[in-house]
PDB file of C-alpha atoms and ligand atoms in Angstrom:
ATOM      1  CA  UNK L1230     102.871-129.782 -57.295  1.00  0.00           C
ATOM      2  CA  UNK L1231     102.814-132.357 -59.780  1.00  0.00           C
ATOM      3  CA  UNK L1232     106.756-133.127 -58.531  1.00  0.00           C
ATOM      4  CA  UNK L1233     106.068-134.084 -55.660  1.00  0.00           C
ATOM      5  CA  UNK L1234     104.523-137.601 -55.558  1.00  0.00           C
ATOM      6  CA  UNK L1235     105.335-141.116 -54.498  1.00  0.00           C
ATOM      7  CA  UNK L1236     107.128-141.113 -58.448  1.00  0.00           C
ATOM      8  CA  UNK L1237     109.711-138.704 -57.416  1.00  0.00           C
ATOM      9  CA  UNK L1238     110.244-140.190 -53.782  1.00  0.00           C
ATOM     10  CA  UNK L1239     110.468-143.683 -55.701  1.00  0.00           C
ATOM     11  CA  UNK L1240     112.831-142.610 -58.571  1.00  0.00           C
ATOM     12  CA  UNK L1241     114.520-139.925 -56.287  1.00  0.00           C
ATOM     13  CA  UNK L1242     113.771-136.942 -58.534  1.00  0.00           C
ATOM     14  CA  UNK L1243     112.596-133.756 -58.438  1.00  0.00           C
ATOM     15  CA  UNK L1244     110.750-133.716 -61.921  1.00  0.00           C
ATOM     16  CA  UNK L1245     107.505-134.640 -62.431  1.00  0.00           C
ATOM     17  CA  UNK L1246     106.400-138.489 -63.717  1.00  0.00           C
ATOM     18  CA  UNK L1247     106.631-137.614 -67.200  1.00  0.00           C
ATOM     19  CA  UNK L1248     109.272-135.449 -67.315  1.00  0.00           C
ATOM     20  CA  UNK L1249     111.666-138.349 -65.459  1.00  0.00           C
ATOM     21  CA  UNK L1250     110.425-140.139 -67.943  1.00  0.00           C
ATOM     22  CA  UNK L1251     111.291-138.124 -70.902  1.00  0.00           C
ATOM     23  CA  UNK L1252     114.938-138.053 -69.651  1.00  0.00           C
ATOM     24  CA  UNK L1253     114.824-142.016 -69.593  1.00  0.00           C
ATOM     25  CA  UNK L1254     113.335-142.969 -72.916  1.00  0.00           C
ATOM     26  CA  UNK L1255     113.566-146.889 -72.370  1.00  0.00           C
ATOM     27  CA  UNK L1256     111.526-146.219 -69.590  1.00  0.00           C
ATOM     28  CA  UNK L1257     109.054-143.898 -71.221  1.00  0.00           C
ATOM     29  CA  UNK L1258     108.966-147.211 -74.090  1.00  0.00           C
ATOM     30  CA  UNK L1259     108.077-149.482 -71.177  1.00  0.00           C
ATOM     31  CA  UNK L1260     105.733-147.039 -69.980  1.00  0.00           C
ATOM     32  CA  UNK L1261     103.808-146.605 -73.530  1.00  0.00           C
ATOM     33  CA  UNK L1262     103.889-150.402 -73.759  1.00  0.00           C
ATOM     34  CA  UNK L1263     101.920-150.819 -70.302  1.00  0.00           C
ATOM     35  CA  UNK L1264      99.227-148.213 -71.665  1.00  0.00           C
ATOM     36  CA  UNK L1265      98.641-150.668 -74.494  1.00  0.00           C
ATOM     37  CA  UNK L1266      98.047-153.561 -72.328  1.00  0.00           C
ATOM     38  CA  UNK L1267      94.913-152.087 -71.555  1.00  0.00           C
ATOM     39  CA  UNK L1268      91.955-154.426 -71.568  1.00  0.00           C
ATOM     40  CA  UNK L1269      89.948-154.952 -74.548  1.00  0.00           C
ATOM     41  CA  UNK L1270      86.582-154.250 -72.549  1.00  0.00           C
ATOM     42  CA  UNK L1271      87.744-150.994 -71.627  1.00  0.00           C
ATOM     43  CA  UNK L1272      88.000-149.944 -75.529  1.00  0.00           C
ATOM     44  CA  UNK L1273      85.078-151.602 -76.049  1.00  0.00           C
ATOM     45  CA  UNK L1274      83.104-149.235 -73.230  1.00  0.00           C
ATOM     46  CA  UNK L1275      85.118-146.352 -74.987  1.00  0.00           C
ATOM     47  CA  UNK L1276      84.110-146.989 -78.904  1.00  0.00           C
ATOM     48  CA  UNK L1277      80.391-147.723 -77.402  1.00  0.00           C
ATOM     49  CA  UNK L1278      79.874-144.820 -74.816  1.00  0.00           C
ATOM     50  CA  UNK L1279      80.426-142.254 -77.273  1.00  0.00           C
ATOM     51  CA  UNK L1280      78.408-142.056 -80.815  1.00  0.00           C
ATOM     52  CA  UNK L1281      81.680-142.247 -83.028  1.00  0.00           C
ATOM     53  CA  UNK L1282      79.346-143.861 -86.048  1.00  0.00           C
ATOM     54  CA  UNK L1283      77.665-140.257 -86.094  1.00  0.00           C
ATOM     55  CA  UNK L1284      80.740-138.254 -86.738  1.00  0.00           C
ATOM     56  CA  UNK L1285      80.867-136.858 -90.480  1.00  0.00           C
ATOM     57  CA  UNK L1286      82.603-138.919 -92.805  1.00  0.00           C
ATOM     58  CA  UNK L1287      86.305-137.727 -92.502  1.00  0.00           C
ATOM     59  CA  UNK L1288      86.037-136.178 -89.139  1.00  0.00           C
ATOM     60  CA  UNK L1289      89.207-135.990 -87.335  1.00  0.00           C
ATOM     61  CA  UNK L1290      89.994-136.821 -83.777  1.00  0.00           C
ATOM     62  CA  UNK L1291      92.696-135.751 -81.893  1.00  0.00           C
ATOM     63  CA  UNK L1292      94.109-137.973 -79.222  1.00  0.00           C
ATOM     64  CA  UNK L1293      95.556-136.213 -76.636  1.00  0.00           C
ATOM     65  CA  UNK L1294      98.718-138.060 -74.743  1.00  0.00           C
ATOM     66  CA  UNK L1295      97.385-140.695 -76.821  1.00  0.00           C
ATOM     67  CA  UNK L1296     100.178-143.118 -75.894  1.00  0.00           C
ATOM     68  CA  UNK L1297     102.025-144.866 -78.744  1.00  0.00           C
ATOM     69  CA  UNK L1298      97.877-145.112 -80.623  1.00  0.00           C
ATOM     70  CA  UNK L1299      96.705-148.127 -79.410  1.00  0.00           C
ATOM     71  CA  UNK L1300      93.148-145.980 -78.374  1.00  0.00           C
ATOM     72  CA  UNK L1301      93.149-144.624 -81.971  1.00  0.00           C
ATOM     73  CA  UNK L1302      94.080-147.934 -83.817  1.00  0.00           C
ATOM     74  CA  UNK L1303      90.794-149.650 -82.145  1.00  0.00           C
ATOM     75  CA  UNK L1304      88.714-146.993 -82.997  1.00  0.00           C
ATOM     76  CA  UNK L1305      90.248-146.132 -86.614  1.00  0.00           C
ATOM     77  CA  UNK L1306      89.511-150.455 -87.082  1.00  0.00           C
ATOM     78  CA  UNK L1307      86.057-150.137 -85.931  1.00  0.00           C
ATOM     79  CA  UNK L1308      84.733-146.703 -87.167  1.00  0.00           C
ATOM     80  CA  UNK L1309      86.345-146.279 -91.246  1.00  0.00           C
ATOM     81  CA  UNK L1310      85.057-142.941 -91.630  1.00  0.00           C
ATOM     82  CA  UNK L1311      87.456-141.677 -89.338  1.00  0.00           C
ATOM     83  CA  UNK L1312      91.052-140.287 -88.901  1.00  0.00           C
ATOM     84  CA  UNK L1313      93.252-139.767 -85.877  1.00  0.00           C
ATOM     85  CA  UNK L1314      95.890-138.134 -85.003  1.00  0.00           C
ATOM     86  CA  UNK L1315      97.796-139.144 -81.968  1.00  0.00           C
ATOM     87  CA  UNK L1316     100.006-136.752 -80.034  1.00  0.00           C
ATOM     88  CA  UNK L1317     102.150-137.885 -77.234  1.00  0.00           C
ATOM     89  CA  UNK L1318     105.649-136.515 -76.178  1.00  0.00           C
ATOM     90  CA  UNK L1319     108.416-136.870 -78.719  1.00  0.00           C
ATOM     91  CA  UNK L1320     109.788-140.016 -76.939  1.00  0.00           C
ATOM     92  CA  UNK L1321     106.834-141.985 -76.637  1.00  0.00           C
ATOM     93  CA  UNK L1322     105.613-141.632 -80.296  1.00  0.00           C
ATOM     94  CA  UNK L1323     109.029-142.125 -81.751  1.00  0.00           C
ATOM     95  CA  UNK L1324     109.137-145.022 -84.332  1.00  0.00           C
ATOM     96  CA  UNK L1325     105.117-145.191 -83.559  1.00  0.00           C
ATOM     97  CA  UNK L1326     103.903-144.919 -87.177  1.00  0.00           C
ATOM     98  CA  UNK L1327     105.544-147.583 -88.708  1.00  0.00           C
ATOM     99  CA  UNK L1328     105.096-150.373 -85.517  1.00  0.00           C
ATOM    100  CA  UNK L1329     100.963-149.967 -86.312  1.00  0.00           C
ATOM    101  CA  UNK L1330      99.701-153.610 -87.195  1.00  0.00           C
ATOM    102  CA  UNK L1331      99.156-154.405 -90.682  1.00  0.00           C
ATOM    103  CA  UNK L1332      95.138-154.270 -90.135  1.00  0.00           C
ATOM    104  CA  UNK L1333      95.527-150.350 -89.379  1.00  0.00           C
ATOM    105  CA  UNK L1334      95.272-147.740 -92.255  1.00  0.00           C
ATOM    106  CA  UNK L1335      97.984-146.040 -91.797  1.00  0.00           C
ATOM    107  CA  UNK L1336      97.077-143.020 -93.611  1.00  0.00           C
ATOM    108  CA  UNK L1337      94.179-143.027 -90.841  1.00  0.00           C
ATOM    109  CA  UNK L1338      95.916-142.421 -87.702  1.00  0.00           C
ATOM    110  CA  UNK L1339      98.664-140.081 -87.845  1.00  0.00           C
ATOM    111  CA  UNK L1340     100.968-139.143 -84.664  1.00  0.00           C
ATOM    112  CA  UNK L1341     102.630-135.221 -83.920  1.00  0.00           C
ATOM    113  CA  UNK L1342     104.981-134.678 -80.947  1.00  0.00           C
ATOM    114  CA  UNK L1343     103.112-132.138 -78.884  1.00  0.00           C
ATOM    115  CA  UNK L1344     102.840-131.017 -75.062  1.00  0.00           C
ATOM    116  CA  UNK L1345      99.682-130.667 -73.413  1.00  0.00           C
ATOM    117  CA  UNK L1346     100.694-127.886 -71.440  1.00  0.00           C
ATOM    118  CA  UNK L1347     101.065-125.915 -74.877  1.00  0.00           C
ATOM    119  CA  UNK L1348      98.145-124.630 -77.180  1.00  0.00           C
ATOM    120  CA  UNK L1349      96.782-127.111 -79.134  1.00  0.00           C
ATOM    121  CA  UNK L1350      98.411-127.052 -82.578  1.00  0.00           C
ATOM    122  CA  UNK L1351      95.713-128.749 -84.762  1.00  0.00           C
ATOM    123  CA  UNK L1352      93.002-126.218 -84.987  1.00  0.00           C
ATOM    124  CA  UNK L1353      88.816-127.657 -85.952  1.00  0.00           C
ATOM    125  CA  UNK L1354      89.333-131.306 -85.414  1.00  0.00           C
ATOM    126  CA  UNK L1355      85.441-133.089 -84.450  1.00  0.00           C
ATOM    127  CA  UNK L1356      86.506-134.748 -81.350  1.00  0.00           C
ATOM    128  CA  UNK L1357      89.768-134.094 -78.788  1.00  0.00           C
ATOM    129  CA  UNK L1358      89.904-137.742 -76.860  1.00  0.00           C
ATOM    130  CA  UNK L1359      91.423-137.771 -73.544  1.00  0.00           C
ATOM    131  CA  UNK L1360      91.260-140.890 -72.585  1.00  0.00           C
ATOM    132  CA  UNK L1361      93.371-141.833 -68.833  1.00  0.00           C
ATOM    133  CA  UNK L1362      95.332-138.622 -68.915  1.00  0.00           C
ATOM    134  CA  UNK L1363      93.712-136.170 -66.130  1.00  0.00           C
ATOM    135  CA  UNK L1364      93.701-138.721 -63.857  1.00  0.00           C
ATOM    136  CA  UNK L1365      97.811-137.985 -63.439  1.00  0.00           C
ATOM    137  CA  UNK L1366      97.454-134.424 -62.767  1.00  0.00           C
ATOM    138  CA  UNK L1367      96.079-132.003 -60.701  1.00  0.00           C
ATOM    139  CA  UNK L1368      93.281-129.749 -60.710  1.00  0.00           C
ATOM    140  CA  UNK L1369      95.155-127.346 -61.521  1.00  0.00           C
ATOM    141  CA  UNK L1370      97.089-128.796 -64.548  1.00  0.00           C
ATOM    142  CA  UNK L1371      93.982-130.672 -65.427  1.00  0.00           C
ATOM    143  CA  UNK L1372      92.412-126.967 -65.902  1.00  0.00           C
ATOM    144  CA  UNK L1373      95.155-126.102 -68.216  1.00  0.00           C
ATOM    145  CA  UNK L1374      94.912-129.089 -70.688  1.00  0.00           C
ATOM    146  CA  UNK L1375      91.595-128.456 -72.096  1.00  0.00           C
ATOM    147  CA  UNK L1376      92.565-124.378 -71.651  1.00  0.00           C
ATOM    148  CA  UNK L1377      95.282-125.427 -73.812  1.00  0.00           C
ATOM    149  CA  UNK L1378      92.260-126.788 -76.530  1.00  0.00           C
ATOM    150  CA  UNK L1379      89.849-123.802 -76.519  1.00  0.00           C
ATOM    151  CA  UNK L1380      91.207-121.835 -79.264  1.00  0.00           C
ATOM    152  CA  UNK L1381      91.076-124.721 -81.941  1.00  0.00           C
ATOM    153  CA  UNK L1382      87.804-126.118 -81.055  1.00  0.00           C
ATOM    154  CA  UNK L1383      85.440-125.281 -83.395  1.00  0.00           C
ATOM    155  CA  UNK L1384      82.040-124.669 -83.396  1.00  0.00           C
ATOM    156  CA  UNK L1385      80.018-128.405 -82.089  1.00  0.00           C
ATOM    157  CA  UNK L1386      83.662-129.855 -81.523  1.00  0.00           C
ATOM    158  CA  UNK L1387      83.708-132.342 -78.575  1.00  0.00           C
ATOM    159  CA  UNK L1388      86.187-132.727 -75.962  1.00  0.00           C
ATOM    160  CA  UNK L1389      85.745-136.639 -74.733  1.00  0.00           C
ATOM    161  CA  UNK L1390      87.404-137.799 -71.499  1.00  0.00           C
ATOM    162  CA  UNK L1391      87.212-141.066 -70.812  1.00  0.00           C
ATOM    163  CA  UNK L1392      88.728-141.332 -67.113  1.00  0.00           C
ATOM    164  CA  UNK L1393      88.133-142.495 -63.208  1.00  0.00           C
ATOM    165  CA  UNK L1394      85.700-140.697 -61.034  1.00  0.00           C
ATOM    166  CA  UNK L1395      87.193-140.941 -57.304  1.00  0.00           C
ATOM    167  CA  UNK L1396      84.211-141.539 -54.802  1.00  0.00           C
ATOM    168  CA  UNK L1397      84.807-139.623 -51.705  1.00  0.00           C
ATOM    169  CA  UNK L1398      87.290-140.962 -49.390  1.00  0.00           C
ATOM    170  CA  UNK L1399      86.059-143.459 -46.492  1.00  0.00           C
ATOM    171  CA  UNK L1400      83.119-144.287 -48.734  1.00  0.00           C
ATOM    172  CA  UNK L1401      83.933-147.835 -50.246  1.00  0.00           C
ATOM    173  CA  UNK L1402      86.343-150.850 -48.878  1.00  0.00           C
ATOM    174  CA  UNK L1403      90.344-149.777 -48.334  1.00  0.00           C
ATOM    175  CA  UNK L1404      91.171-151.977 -50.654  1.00  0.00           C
ATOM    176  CA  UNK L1405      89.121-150.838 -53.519  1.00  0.00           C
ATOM    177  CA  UNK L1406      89.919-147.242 -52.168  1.00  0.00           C
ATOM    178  CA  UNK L1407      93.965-147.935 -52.583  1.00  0.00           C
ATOM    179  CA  UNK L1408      93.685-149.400 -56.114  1.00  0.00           C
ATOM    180  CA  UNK L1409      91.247-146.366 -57.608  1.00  0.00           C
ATOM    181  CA  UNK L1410      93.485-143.930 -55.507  1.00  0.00           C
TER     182      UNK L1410
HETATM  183  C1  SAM W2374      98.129-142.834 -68.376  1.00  0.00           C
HETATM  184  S1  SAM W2374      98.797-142.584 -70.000  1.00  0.00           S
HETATM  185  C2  SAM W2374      97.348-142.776 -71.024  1.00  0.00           C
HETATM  186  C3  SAM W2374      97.686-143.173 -72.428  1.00  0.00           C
HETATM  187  C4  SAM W2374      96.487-143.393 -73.362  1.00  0.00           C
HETATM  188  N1  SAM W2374      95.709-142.169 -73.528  1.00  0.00           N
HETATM  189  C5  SAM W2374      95.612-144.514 -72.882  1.00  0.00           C
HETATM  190  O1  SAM W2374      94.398-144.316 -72.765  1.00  0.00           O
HETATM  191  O2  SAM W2374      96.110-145.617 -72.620  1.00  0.00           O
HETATM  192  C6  SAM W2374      99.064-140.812 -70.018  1.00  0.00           C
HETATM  193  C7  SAM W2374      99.745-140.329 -71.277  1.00  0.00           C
HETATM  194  O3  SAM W2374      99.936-138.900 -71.190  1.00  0.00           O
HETATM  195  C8  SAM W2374     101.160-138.616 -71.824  1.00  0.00           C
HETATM  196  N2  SAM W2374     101.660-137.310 -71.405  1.00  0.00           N
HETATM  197  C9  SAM W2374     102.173-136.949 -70.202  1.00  0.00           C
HETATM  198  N3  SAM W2374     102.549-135.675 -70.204  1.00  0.00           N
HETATM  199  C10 SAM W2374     102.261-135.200 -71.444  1.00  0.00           C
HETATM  200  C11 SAM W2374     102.420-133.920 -72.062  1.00  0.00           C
HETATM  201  N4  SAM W2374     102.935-132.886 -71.387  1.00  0.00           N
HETATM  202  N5  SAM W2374     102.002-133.780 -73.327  1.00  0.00           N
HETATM  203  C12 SAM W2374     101.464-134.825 -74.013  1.00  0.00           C
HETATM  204  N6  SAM W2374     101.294-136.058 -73.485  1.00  0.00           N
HETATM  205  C13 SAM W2374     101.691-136.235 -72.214  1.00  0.00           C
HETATM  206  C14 SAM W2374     102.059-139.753 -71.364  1.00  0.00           C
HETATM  207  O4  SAM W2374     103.244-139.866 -72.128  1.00  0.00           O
HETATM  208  C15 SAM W2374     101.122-140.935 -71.493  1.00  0.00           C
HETATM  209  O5  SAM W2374     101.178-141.520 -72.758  1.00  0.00           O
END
């Protein structure tokens, strides 16, 4: 159950991570803002790992629980011939739009309020980024996020994940085993 977790024991709660954090918008702001500190070398691996440049010219790519865009504003800087829209939970993209840097085109990366755990709402897009979003859930929930994309993926549409692979437990130091875990 994605309730129960060290989250809810911490914030003594019964919901899951995101769903305390919808009821505590500040929070869910503080939370977005963390996601964007994310180092620049890890965009970089993301923008080189996977051949953007190849994409038709106005393909679109949807970023899944894309935060408040900061994935989508360094790719829609380094790769012109593409658009983005960025969907996140109503609370996180809020006010989103108009806080992108003056360097972004705006009419590049656009943001819609939508939950994972529903079908996917824009239907054909080239590429459906999840980038450090299974890694919160489940099996289980993970299997219903990209169930949730099947019927708008068209035909050569790519579903990117860009996450951690856990190694087996007991196999590397405890240290490096309590920071991946
Ligand atoms: C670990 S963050 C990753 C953010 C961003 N993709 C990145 O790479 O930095 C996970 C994101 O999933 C979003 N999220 C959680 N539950 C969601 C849901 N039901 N629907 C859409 N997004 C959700 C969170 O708000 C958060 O922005």
């Amino acid at each position: 159950m994605a309730n129960i977790s060290g989250y809810a024991l911490a914030n003594a709660t019964s919901l899951n991570t995101f769903q305390f954090l919808s009821q505590h918008p500040a929070r869910a702001q503080r939370f977005a803002a963390a996601m964007a500190t994310t180092s620049p070398a890890s965009l970089d691996a993301l923008s080189t790992h996977f051949e953007w440049a190849q994409l038709p010219a106005n393909s679109t790519v949807v970023d899944v629980g894309g935060s408040r865009g900061h994935v989508s504003q360094h790719l829609a800087q380094k790769f012109p011939q593409l658009s983005f829209i960025v969907q996140d939970l109503p609370e996180v993209i809020e006010g989103a739009k108009d806080k992108l840097p003056e360097t972004v085109d705006k009419g590049r990366v656009d943001f819609i309020a939508h939950d994972m755990f529903t079908a996917q709402p824009v239907q054909g897009a080239a590429v459906y980024l999840l980038r450090y979003v299974l890694h919160d859930w489940q099996d289980k929930y993970c299997i219903e996020i990209l169930r949730n994309l099947i019927p708008s993926l068209k035909a050569g549409a790519k579903v990117v994940i860009r996450d951690h692979l856990l190694p087996e437990p007991g196999t590397m130091a405890l240290l490096q085993e309590m920071q991946m875990r």
